[in-house]
């Protein structure tokens, strides 16, 4: 391969890793090498972690997926995970889910479930576990609990949002940028703030 073309492909791979929605729009001549690249990477990933990937997914090589036995990561068809994400199972992504760059998801013991066609913007995080907070012991010695997190279908989570253990976010909800979600969010509502509170209705 000519050096100029190899340099182009390396840069284009990096572009796809940070903007993976472009993967679906590649021209046929680029789609061929991009699919081969992704098939090689995804096969390796599934061989070393407890990961199940659907059809036509994009997983950035710069993303970090950790899924020990009993803590799987399951990714539905046509979903993507961008660069610099840290994903620790148990995690289940429905079809058409997009996880943008620098997102952190930790499923604790009970897991994080994300419904179909949900979007999670950059630098957001969700932790499905918590520490005890009794005053008579240091935090590091407190028991760790996990209730799990459920995020419905067609949810849009804005950049730099935080989601705590035990929360359910209903279908169709929109979470404003920089919000801290500490309680359940009703379907098709718009919330924002710290803590997140109702600011409108989607319907």
Tab-separated table of C-alpha atoms in Angstrom:
chain	number	residue	atom	x	y	z
A	1	UNK	CA	0.000	0.000	0.000
A	2	UNK	CA	1.433	3.454	-0.879
A	3	UNK	CA	2.616	5.418	2.197
A	4	UNK	CA	0.183	8.276	1.563
A	5	UNK	CA	-2.767	5.878	1.449
A	6	UNK	CA	-1.627	4.106	4.612
A	7	UNK	CA	-1.349	7.448	6.434
A	8	UNK	CA	-4.821	8.380	5.234
A	9	UNK	CA	-6.298	5.128	6.490
A	10	UNK	CA	-4.644	5.458	9.883
A	11	UNK	CA	-6.069	8.942	10.296
A	12	UNK	CA	-9.476	7.839	9.041
A	13	UNK	CA	-9.499	4.958	11.540
A	14	UNK	CA	-8.863	7.481	14.301
A	15	UNK	CA	-11.663	9.687	12.979
A	16	UNK	CA	-14.046	6.727	13.019
A	17	UNK	CA	-12.999	5.817	16.552
A	18	UNK	CA	-14.039	9.229	17.862
A	19	UNK	CA	-16.970	9.752	15.468
A	20	UNK	CA	-18.218	6.200	14.855
A	21	UNK	CA	-21.548	7.319	13.390
A	22	UNK	CA	-19.499	7.926	10.211
A	23	UNK	CA	-18.973	4.171	9.902
A	24	UNK	CA	-22.503	3.703	8.568
A	25	UNK	CA	-21.961	6.275	5.816
A	26	UNK	CA	-18.624	5.063	4.424
A	27	UNK	CA	-18.311	4.783	0.663
A	28	UNK	CA	-17.942	1.198	-0.605
A	29	UNK	CA	-14.191	1.519	-1.235
A	30	UNK	CA	-13.654	2.575	2.381
A	31	UNK	CA	-16.268	0.255	3.840
A	32	UNK	CA	-14.313	-2.792	2.670
A	33	UNK	CA	-11.122	-2.053	4.608
A	34	UNK	CA	-13.054	-0.628	7.585
A	35	UNK	CA	-15.145	-3.808	7.936
A	36	UNK	CA	-12.022	-5.977	7.757
A	37	UNK	CA	-10.392	-3.817	10.426
A	38	UNK	CA	-13.452	-4.041	12.681
A	39	UNK	CA	-13.902	-7.785	12.174
A	40	UNK	CA	-10.297	-8.395	13.197
A	41	UNK	CA	-10.583	-6.189	16.281
A	42	UNK	CA	-13.973	-7.503	17.382
A	43	UNK	CA	-12.851	-11.139	17.007
A	44	UNK	CA	-9.879	-10.427	19.227
A	45	UNK	CA	-12.010	-8.635	21.806
A	46	UNK	CA	-14.522	-11.500	21.998
A	47	UNK	CA	-11.657	-13.974	22.448
A	48	UNK	CA	-10.238	-12.245	25.526
A	49	UNK	CA	-13.362	-10.864	27.271
A	50	UNK	CA	-16.935	-12.105	27.856
A	51	UNK	CA	-18.311	-9.893	25.102
A	52	UNK	CA	-21.166	-10.624	22.672
A	53	UNK	CA	-21.446	-8.321	19.672
A	54	UNK	CA	-24.374	-8.060	17.285
A	55	UNK	CA	-24.264	-7.421	13.558
A	56	UNK	CA	-22.805	-4.258	12.057
A	57	UNK	CA	-21.413	-2.878	15.318
A	58	UNK	CA	-18.481	-0.506	15.632
A	59	UNK	CA	-16.163	-0.817	18.636
A	60	UNK	CA	-13.253	1.625	18.742
A	61	UNK	CA	-9.950	-0.124	19.516
A	62	UNK	CA	-9.229	2.764	21.888
A	63	UNK	CA	-12.293	1.851	23.998
A	64	UNK	CA	-11.676	-0.319	27.064
A	65	UNK	CA	-14.158	-3.148	27.546
A	66	UNK	CA	-13.783	-5.387	30.611
A	67	UNK	CA	-16.150	-8.317	31.024
A	68	UNK	CA	-15.152	-11.103	33.371
A	69	UNK	CA	-17.076	-14.408	33.332
A	70	UNK	CA	-20.463	-13.729	34.884
A	71	UNK	CA	-20.191	-10.012	34.059
A	72	UNK	CA	-20.813	-9.969	30.301
A	73	UNK	CA	-21.044	-7.047	27.922
A	74	UNK	CA	-23.788	-7.655	25.349
A	75	UNK	CA	-24.045	-5.234	22.431
A	76	UNK	CA	-27.047	-5.227	20.100
A	77	UNK	CA	-26.988	-4.867	16.313
A	78	UNK	CA	-25.949	-1.537	14.787
A	79	UNK	CA	-24.579	-0.165	18.061
A	80	UNK	CA	-21.284	1.605	18.535
A	81	UNK	CA	-18.824	2.409	21.300
A	82	UNK	CA	-16.411	5.265	20.675
A	83	UNK	CA	-12.817	5.826	21.750
A	84	UNK	CA	-11.686	6.246	25.349
A	85	UNK	CA	-14.831	4.725	26.834
A	86	UNK	CA	-14.397	2.463	29.854
A	87	UNK	CA	-17.117	-0.203	29.943
A	88	UNK	CA	-17.205	-2.779	32.765
A	89	UNK	CA	-19.871	-5.447	32.718
A	90	UNK	CA	-22.482	-6.520	33.316
A	91	UNK	CA	-23.771	-4.204	30.603
A	92	UNK	CA	-26.485	-4.796	27.998
A	93	UNK	CA	-26.947	-2.453	25.041
A	94	UNK	CA	-29.999	-2.808	22.824
A	95	UNK	CA	-29.891	-2.380	19.053
A	96	UNK	CA	-28.900	0.998	17.673
A	97	UNK	CA	-27.297	2.324	20.877
A	98	UNK	CA	-24.502	4.894	20.588
A	99	UNK	CA	-21.933	5.435	23.325
A	100	UNK	CA	-19.788	8.457	22.525
A	101	UNK	CA	-16.179	9.053	23.468
A	102	UNK	CA	-14.972	9.156	27.079
A	103	UNK	CA	-18.116	7.588	28.551
A	104	UNK	CA	-17.670	5.402	31.646
A	105	UNK	CA	-20.189	2.664	32.494
A	106	UNK	CA	-19.712	0.244	35.393
A	107	UNK	CA	-22.392	-2.375	35.901
A	108	UNK	CA	-21.522	-3.268	39.500
A	109	UNK	CA	-23.120	-6.611	40.378
A	110	UNK	CA	-26.664	-5.909	39.123
A	111	UNK	CA	-25.766	-4.393	35.772
A	112	UNK	CA	-26.707	-1.530	33.467
A	113	UNK	CA	-29.379	-2.072	30.807
A	114	UNK	CA	-29.669	0.424	27.960
A	115	UNK	CA	-32.640	0.196	25.605
A	116	UNK	CA	-32.734	0.455	21.833
A	117	UNK	CA	-31.739	3.624	19.987
A	118	UNK	CA	-30.507	5.438	23.076
A	119	UNK	CA	-27.727	8.024	22.789
A	120	UNK	CA	-25.171	8.729	25.507
A	121	UNK	CA	-23.016	11.788	24.861
A	122	UNK	CA	-19.357	12.304	25.655
A	123	UNK	CA	-17.917	12.297	29.181
A	124	UNK	CA	-21.055	10.893	30.786
A	125	UNK	CA	-20.856	8.196	33.450
A	126	UNK	CA	-23.097	5.657	35.160
A	127	UNK	CA	-22.108	3.539	38.158
A	128	UNK	CA	-24.394	0.699	39.222
A	129	UNK	CA	-22.891	0.392	42.690
A	130	UNK	CA	-22.419	2.484	45.793
A	131	UNK	CA	-20.459	2.511	49.047
A	132	UNK	CA	-21.925	2.517	52.513
A	133	UNK	CA	-21.604	5.867	54.276
A	134	UNK	CA	-21.795	5.058	58.000
A	135	UNK	CA	-19.688	7.476	60.008
A	136	UNK	CA	-18.069	4.822	62.219
A	137	UNK	CA	-15.973	3.258	59.427
A	138	UNK	CA	-13.760	4.688	56.679
A	139	UNK	CA	-15.374	4.719	53.256
A	140	UNK	CA	-12.851	2.165	52.010
A	141	UNK	CA	-14.139	-0.315	54.615
A	142	UNK	CA	-17.830	0.191	53.875
A	143	UNK	CA	-19.847	-2.553	52.147
A	144	UNK	CA	-20.509	-2.077	48.440
A	145	UNK	CA	-24.130	-2.359	47.280
A	146	UNK	CA	-25.583	-2.649	43.765
A	147	UNK	CA	-29.185	-2.216	42.601
A	148	UNK	CA	-28.579	-1.734	38.884
A	149	UNK	CA	-29.446	1.013	36.398
A	150	UNK	CA	-32.140	0.817	33.714
A	151	UNK	CA	-32.140	3.280	30.814
A	152	UNK	CA	-35.071	2.930	28.431
A	153	UNK	CA	-35.393	3.163	24.662
A	154	UNK	CA	-34.845	6.319	22.597
A	155	UNK	CA	-33.274	8.203	25.504
A	156	UNK	CA	-30.848	11.071	24.902
A	157	UNK	CA	-28.322	11.618	27.686
A	158	UNK	CA	-26.413	14.874	27.299
A	159	UNK	CA	-22.671	15.269	27.708
A	160	UNK	CA	-21.115	15.112	31.174
A	161	UNK	CA	-24.195	13.580	32.774
A	162	UNK	CA	-23.782	11.428	35.880
A	163	UNK	CA	-26.190	8.587	36.762
A	164	UNK	CA	-26.187	6.896	40.173
A	165	UNK	CA	-27.032	3.331	41.121
A	166	UNK	CA	-30.681	2.325	41.373
A	167	UNK	CA	-32.008	4.847	38.844
A	168	UNK	CA	-34.533	4.064	36.099
A	169	UNK	CA	-34.756	6.461	33.145
A	170	UNK	CA	-37.978	5.979	31.206
A	171	UNK	CA	-38.341	5.590	27.446
A	172	UNK	CA	-37.978	8.746	25.410
A	173	UNK	CA	-36.519	10.880	28.211
A	174	UNK	CA	-33.990	13.644	27.538
A	175	UNK	CA	-31.292	14.464	30.102
A	176	UNK	CA	-29.672	17.892	29.767
A	177	UNK	CA	-25.910	18.361	29.549
A	178	UNK	CA	-24.104	18.287	32.880
A	179	UNK	CA	-27.040	16.820	34.826
A	180	UNK	CA	-26.719	14.554	37.866
A	181	UNK	CA	-29.446	11.912	37.845
A	182	UNK	CA	-30.141	10.784	41.403
A	183	UNK	CA	-33.759	9.586	41.107
A	184	UNK	CA	-36.040	7.926	38.564
A	185	UNK	CA	-36.934	9.898	35.428
A	186	UNK	CA	-40.416	9.519	33.941
A	187	UNK	CA	-40.847	8.576	30.273
A	188	UNK	CA	-40.776	11.379	27.690
A	189	UNK	CA	-39.783	14.060	30.165
A	190	UNK	CA	-36.965	16.587	29.836
A	191	UNK	CA	-34.787	17.044	32.910
A	192	UNK	CA	-31.645	19.001	33.717
A	193	UNK	CA	-29.621	20.227	36.666
A	194	UNK	CA	-27.876	18.987	39.791
A	195	UNK	CA	-29.833	17.123	40.932
A	196	UNK	CA	-31.762	16.646	37.697
A	197	UNK	CA	-35.300	18.037	37.832
A	198	UNK	CA	-38.203	18.387	35.432
A	199	UNK	CA	-37.920	21.192	32.877
A	200	UNK	CA	-40.418	20.061	30.265
A	201	UNK	CA	-42.191	17.335	28.343
A	202	UNK	CA	-41.078	15.794	25.073
A	203	UNK	CA	-44.627	15.088	23.919
